[in-house]
XYZ file of C-alpha atoms in Angstrom:
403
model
C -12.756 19.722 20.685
C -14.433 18.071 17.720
C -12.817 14.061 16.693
C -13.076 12.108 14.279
C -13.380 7.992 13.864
C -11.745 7.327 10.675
C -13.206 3.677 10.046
C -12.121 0.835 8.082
C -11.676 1.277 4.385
C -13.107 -1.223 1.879
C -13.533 -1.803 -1.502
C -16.425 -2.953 -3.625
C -15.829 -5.801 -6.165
C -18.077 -6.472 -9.388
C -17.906 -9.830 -10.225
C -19.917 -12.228 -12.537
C -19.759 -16.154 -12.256
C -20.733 -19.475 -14.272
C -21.749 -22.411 -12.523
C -23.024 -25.320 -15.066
C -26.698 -26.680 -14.066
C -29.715 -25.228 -13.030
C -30.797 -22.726 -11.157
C -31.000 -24.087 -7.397
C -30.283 -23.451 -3.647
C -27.396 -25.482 -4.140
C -26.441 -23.367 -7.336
C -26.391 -20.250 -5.755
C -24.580 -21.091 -2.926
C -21.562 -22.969 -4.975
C -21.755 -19.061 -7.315
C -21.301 -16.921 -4.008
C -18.139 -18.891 -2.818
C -16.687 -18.815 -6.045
C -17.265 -15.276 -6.200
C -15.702 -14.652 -2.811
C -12.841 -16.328 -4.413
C -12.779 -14.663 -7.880
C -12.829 -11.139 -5.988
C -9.953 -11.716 -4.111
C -8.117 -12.730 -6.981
C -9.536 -9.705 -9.003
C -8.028 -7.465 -5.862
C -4.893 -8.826 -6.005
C -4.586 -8.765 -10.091
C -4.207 -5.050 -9.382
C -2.844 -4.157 -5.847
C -0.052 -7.162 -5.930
C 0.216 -8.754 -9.149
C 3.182 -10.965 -8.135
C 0.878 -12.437 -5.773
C -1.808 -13.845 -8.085
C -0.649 -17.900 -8.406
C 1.315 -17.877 -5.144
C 0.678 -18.881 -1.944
C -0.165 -15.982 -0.618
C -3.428 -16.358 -2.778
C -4.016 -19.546 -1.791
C -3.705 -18.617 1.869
C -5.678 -15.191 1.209
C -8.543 -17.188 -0.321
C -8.563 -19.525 2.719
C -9.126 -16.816 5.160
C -11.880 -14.631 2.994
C -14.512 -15.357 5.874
C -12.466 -12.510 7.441
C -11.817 -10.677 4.168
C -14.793 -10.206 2.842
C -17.185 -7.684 4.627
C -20.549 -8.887 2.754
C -21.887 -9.994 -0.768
C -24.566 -8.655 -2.174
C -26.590 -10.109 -5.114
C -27.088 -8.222 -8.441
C -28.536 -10.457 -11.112
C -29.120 -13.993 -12.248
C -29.763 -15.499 -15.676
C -29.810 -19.187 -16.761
C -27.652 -19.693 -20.015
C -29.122 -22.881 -21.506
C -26.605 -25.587 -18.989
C -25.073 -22.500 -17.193
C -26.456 -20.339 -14.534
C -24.878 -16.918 -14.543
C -24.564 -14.728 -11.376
C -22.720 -11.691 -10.568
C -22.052 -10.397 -6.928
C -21.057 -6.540 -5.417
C -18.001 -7.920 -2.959
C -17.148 -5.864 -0.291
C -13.419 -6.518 0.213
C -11.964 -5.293 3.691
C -9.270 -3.025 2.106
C -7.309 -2.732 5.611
C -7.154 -6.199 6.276
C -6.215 -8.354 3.315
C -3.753 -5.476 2.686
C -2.007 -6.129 6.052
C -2.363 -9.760 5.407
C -0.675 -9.632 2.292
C 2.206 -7.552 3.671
C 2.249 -10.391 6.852
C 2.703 -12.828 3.997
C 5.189 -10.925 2.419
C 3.351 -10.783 -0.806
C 2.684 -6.956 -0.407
C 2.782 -4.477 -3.475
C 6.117 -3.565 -2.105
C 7.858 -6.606 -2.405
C 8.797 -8.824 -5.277
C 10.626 -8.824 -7.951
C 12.395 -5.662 -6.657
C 11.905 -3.962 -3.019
C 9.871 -0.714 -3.285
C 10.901 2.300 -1.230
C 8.174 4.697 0.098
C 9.149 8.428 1.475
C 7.393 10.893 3.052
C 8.279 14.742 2.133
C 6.259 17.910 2.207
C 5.638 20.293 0.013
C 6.289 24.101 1.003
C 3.004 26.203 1.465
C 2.748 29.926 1.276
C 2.251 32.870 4.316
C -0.766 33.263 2.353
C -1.959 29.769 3.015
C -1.302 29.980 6.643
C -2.873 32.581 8.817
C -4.285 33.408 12.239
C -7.233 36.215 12.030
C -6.625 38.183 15.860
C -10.054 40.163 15.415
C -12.843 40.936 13.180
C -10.937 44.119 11.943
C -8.419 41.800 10.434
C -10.758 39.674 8.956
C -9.770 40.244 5.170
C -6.263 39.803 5.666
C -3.503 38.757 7.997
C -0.629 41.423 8.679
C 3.240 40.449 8.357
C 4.052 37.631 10.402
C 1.506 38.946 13.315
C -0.729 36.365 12.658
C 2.053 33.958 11.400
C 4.330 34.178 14.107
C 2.000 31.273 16.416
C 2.313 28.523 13.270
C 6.034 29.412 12.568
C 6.618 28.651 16.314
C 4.968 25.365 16.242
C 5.085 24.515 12.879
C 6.866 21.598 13.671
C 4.268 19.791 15.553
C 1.691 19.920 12.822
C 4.631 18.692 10.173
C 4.960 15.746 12.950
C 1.360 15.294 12.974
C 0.277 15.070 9.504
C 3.458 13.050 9.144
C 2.274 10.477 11.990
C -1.416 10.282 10.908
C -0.433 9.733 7.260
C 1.934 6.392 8.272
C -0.720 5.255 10.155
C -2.647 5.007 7.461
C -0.442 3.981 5.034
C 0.557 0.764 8.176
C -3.506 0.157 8.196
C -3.493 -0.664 4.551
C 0.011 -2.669 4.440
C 2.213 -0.104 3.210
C 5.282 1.061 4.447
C 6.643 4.721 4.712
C 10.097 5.268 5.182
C 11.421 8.577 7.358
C 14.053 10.045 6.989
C 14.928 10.913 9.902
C 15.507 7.917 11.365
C 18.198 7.018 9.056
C 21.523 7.894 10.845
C 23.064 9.569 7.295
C 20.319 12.382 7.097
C 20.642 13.161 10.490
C 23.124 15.884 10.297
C 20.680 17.812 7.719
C 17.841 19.071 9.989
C 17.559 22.596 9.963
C 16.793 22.306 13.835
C 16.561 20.153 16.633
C 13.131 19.112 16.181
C 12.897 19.578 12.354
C 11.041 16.049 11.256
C 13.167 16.428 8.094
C 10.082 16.201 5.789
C 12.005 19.127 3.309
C 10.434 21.917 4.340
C 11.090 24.636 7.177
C 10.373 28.085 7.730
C 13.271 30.400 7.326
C 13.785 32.975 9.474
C 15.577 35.230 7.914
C 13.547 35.603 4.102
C 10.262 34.955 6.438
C 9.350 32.466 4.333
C 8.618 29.099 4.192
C 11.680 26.853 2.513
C 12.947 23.659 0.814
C 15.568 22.295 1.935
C 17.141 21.891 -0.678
C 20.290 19.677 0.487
C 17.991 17.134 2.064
C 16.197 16.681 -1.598
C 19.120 16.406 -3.562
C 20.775 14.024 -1.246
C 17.483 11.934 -1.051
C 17.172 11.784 -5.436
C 20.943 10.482 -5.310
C 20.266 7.934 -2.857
C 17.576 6.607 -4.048
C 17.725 7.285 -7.639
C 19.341 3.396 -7.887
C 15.756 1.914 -6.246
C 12.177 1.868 -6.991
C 11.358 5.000 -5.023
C 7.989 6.924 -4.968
C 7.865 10.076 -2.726
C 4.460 10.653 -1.226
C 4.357 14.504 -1.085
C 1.728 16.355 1.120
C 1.203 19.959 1.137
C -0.658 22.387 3.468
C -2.810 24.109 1.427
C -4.477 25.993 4.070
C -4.385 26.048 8.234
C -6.152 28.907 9.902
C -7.770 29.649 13.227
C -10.511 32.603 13.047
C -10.321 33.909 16.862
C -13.767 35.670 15.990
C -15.900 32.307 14.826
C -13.307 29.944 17.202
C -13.102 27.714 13.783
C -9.615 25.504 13.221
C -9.359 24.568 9.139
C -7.186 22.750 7.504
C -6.818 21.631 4.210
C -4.063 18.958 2.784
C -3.697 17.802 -0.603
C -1.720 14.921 -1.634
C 0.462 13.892 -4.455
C 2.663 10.811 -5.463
C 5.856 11.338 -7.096
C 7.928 8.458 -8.946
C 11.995 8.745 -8.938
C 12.734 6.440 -11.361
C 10.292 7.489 -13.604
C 9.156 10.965 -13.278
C 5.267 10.214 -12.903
C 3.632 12.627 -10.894
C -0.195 11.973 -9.812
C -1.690 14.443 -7.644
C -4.920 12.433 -5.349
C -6.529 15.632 -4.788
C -7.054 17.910 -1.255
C -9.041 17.267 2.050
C -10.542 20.026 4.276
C -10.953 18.988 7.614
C -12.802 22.353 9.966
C -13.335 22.421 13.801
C -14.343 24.292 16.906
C -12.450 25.820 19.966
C -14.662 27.457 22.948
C -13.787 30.460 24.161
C -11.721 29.996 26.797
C -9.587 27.977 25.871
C -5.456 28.504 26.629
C -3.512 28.968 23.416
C -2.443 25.382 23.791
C -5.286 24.182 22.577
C -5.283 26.095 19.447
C -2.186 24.313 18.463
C -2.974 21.134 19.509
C -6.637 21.805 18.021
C -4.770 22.243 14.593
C -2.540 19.523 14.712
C -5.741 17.506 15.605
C -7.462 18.789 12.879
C -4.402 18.342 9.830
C -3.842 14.250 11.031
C -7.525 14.188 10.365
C -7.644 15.661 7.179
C -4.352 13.567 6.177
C -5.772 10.018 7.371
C -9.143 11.027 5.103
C -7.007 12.151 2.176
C -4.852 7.959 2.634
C -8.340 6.718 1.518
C -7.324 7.926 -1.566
C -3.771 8.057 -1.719
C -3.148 3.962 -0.654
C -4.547 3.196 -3.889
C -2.607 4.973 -5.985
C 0.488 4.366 -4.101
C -0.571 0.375 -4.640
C -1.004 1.234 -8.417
C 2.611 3.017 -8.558
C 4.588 0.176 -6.515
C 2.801 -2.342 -9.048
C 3.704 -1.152 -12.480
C 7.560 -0.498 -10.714
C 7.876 -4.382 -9.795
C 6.122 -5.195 -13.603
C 8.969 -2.940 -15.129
C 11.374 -4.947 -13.203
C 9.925 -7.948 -13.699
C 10.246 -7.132 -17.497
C 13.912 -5.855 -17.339
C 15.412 -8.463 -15.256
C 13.393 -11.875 -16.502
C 16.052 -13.879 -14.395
C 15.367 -17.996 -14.388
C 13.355 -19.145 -11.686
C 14.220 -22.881 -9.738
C 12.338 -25.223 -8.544
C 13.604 -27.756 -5.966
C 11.172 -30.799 -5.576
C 12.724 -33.373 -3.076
C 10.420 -36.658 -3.545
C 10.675 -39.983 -1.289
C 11.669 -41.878 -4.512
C 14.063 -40.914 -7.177
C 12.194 -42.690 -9.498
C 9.306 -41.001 -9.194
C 11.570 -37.613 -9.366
C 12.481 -39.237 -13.023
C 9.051 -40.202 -13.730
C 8.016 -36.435 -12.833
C 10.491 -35.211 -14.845
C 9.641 -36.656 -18.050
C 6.121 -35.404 -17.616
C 6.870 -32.126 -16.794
C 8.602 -31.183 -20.815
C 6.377 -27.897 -21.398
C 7.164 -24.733 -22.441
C 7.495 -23.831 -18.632
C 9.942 -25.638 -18.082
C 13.540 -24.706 -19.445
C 15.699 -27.839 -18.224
C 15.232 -29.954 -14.977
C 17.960 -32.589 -13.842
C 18.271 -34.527 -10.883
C 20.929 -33.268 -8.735
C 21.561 -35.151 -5.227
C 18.450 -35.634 -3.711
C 16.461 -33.027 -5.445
C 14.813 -32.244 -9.033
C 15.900 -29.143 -10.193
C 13.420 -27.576 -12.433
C 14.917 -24.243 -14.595
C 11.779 -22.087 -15.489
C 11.546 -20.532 -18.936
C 12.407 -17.143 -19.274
C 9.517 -14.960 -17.773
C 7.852 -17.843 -15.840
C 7.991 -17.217 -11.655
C 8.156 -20.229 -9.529
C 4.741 -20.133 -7.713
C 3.067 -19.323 -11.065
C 4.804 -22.827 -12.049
C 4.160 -24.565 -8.901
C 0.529 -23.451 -8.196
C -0.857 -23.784 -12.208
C 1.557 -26.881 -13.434
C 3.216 -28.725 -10.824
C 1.106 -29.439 -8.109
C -1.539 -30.800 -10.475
C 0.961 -33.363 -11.714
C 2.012 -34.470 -8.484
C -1.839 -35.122 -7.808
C -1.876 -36.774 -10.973
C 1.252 -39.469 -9.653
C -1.176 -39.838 -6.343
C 1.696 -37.366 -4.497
C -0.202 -34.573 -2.242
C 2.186 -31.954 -0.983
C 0.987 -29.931 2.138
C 1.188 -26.174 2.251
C 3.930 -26.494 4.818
C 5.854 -28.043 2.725
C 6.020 -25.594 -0.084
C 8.808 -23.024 1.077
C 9.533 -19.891 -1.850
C 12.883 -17.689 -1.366
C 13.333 -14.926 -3.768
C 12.655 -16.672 -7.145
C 13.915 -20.092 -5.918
C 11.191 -22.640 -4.422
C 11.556 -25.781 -2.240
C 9.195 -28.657 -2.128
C 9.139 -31.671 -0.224
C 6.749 -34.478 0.090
């Protein structure tokens, strides 16, 4: 049976930076770090925007030596004082996406908790078909070549279902099935049904939506930021006379709330079975062959996912502008005062000293670690006051600080 190694995914990063001075050694190394560094942030601007300013950047950019795969060199020009440089950044997609989700900073969290399903999309008899012998080459008979994938139809749903949360895990996302949530239990058209939405009925010989399952999923979730990752079998054959296993999946993303469908095309995965071989391993050939095809087709999919679960948090962002807090608990509340007359921007809304803590109300639109990371911290450095990372705790849109 043929395998396949799906590797690590990665993504390539243009970036062009300024570093005043000359041309040197020195300059050039100074240019490359802050290119690591600019990367990231360009990554982030567009995977998890929440995340740019926070913490999680600042711990992200700490641990680029693991991040970043390599950087490679494009150009250089010297700009009268300036020298200008601009690096191809190869950004280890799998692993600052699973960082970022580790750090809870991933593009489904935020401003508002971002739901990911996995359903199917109903093929055709057509698309599905077992050829018995080279006299039925140019067409499959009713159900006579059928009748093996109805039987274990199930285990490739199961399969392409596995190999496409996998993926999704790999790159920090997180698929939600429905069948292990106790109120959809009670809809599976059969014991082992993976309650994806599709099954094949028996009785019309075709396969079916279940069209309970879907309606009950759109009301449940119709309240949330919900995107439905559809996949569809688009073909899955076995040709007994050349021993080839196909299969072709195509993927599409589908948000509830607001009805955008994009479609990240198809991917045909083909191997071989020698002769010989029980009828086993035809099904488990297939099912080996449609997780393949599905964790090829993620490469595609995670990103557009990422894009989808982005502009849903920047909608809610922009719909719910609630007031962000700032807690900063100082050693002296004198210094708290002095801090608070130096922090009257048009960040800050109101602050007051309450107990032992400044409170500092944000303006609307302004989120705490933009505040913290691009205003605050620089004061505090400015009043001789360095607060360690540890000490910097954010909880929803609230943030705690103690030196």
């Amino acid at each position: 049976m043929t395998t396949i190694k799906i590797g690590h995914a990665y993504e390539d990063v243009g970036v062009s930076v300024t570093i005043k001075g000359k041309r040197s050694f020195k300059a050039k190394k100074a240019a490359k770090m802050k290119a690591q560094k600019q990367a990231i942030t360009n990554y982030l601007k567009r995977v998890s925007p929440a995340a740019v300013g926070s913490s999680c950047e600042k711990q992200l950019l700490d641990d680029r030596a693991v991040l970043i795969q390599r950087v490679t060199a494009q150009g250089f020009a010297q700009l009268d004082n300036a020298f200008e440089a601009s690096y191809l950044v190869r950004i280890d997609d799998e692993k600052l996406n699973y960082r970022l989700e580790e750090l809870g900073c991933g593009s489904q969290s935020g401003a508002a908790e971002v739901v990911m399903l996995i359903m199917e999309e109903p093929p055709t008899k057509g698309d599905i078909a077992m050829i018995l012998n080279s006299a039925d080459a140019s067409g499959t008979r009713k159900l006579r070549g059928l009748g093996p994938f109805v039987i274990f139809y199930t285990s490739y749903q199961r399969a392409i279902r596995d190999s496409i949360i996998e993926g999704a895990n790999r790159e920090g996302l997180k698929l939600t099935r429905l069948d292990t949530i106790s109120d959809f239990q009670r809809m599976k058209m059969s014991n082992d049904d993976p309650l994806v939405g599709v099954y094949f009925d028996n009785d019309t010989e075709e396969f079916a939506i279940n069209r309970r399952l879907t309606s009950i999923v759109k009301n449940k979730f119709a309240a949330k930021n919900t995107i439905i990752l559809y996949y569809r079998i688009a073909s899955l054959y076995f040709d007994q006379v050349s021993r080839k296993l196909s299969v072709t999946l195509s993927i599409s993303l589908h948000d509830l709330n607001s009805g955008e469908t994009k479609s990240v095309g198809s991917q045909e995965f083909v191997s071989m079975i020698p002769e010989g071989q029980p009828g086993l391993a035809i099904r488990d050939g297939l099912a080996d062959v449609a997780s393949n095809a599905a964790s090829l087709l993620m490469n595609r999919a995670k990103k557009e996912a990422r894009r989808m679960s982005s502009m849903a948090q920047a909608k809610t962002r922009s719909v719910n502008p609630s007031t962000a807090n700032v807690y900063v608990k100082l050693n002296s509340k004198r210094t708290m005062y002095n801090l608070k007359k130096k922090l009257s921007d048009n960040m800050v809304q109101n602050s007051r000293i309450d107990g032992e803590n400044l409170v500092i109300s944000l303006a609307a639109g302004v989120t705490s670690d933009e505040f913290v990371f691009e205003r605050l911290l620089a004061v505090l450095e400015g009043m001789g006051i360095n607060i360690p990372d540890k000490n910097i705790q954010f909880k929803e849109s609230k943030c705690f600080i103690e030196q």
